[in-house]
Amino acid sequence: MTTLVLGGTGFIGRRTIPRLVEAGERVVAVDINPTTADYSALGDKVTVRAGDITNFEDVVKAVIDAQPDRIINLAYMIGGGEDTPHFSFRLDLLGMDNCFEAARLCGVKRVVYASSFAVSGLQRYFGDRALNEDDPAYGSNIYAMNKRYNEFQAAQFNRVYGMNIIGIRPPMVTGYDKERGSMAHVRMVTLPAQGLPVSFPQSGVMQIPLHVDDIAETFTRITLAEAPKHTLYNTGGTPVSLAELADIVRGYIPDADISFDGDGDGGLEDSPNYLIDNSRLMSEFELQYAPYRDRVLQMINEVREHHGMPLVDA
């Protein structure tokens, strides 16, 4: 069977496509930057082609040519988009609508797309409880509002056209080669791994990172499942303050130069939602994430290997 992956050479796509192939899928990857990933080791199981998701004709042609059984949409604006509202609209809203409509016209019922934990807004809106998929959405920046509309639009297509469009809400996706989007949890690890200093305004800001390998596995399992029970899944992650993350890094790199400006306190009140109920996903798909401390060590050593530095022993 065939899966079409839009945004297939990006940060998450590069980890998802090998998993799809390992599961027996033929994959067609479409991306506006088709050369940013190398799938040559996967042979004829992966075809890569250029395409712009904001161009409806490109998306329809990709679906017609690939004749996929399923579509994954990983093409979206990484970062807030506050300073580029027009581009953010085109990529996050028009691009997603092009994906849904092309799938509908070509008879592809199953579409899995990236929503975001950002739809929920700040943790203080929910108190000290873990929020689930049925809780109201309070996210109010451009990125969050776009993802809220994606979820609304998906529900409309499912209701009106009988499609099976499923949203996945990743948290702060982390990995040593991440370059855009939420980056504090990445820089806290990757800069000390290179022996470089790093500083942050406040130590109490909460993060909820989840390694990109775990996100890729989540997308793969939901996409290939015969009949997922729901159309929206929280992935959750590991709640950790910047101060706690600094301690984890120092446990592997004792001389890590990590500092916080001024007294460094505070940040909790303005933290995004970090208590997330992902029981729907974990119970249905029997997922088990690697311990976050192990992922931190993995990222440290990936950075050090990339720079020709000696690895850190666990």
Coordinates of N, CA and C in Angstrom, one line a residue, residues 77 80-90 142 146:
M77 N 3.7 25.7 9.3 CA 4.6 26.8 9.7 C 5.2 26.4 11.0
G80 N 5.8 30.7 15.6 CA 4.6 31.4 15.9 C 3.9 32.0 14.7
G81 N 4.7 32.5 13.7 CA 4.1 33.1 12.6 C 3.5 34.5 12.8
E82 N 3.8 35.1 14.0 CA 3.3 36.4 14.4 C 3.7 37.5 13.4
D83 N 5.0 37.4 12.9 CA 5.5 38.4 12.0 C 5.3 38.1 10.6
T84 N 4.7 37.0 10.2 CA 4.4 36.7 8.8 C 3.0 36.1 8.7
P85 N 2.0 36.9 9.1 CA 0.6 36.3 9.1 C 0.1 35.9 7.7
H86 N 0.5 36.5 6.6 CA 0.0 36.1 5.3 C 0.6 34.7 5.0
F87 N 1.9 34.6 5.2 CA 2.6 33.3 4.9 C 2.0 32.2 5.8
S88 N 1.9 32.5 7.0 CA 1.3 31.6 8.0 C -0.1 31.1 7.6
F89 N -0.9 32.0 7.1 CA -2.2 31.7 6.6 C -2.1 30.7 5.5
R90 N -1.3 31.0 4.5 CA -1.2 30.2 3.3 C -0.7 28.8 3.6
I142 N -1.1 33.3 16.5 CA -1.5 32.9 15.2 C -1.4 31.4 14.9
N146 N -4.5 29.0 14.0 CA -4.5 28.2 12.8 C -4.7 26.7 13.0

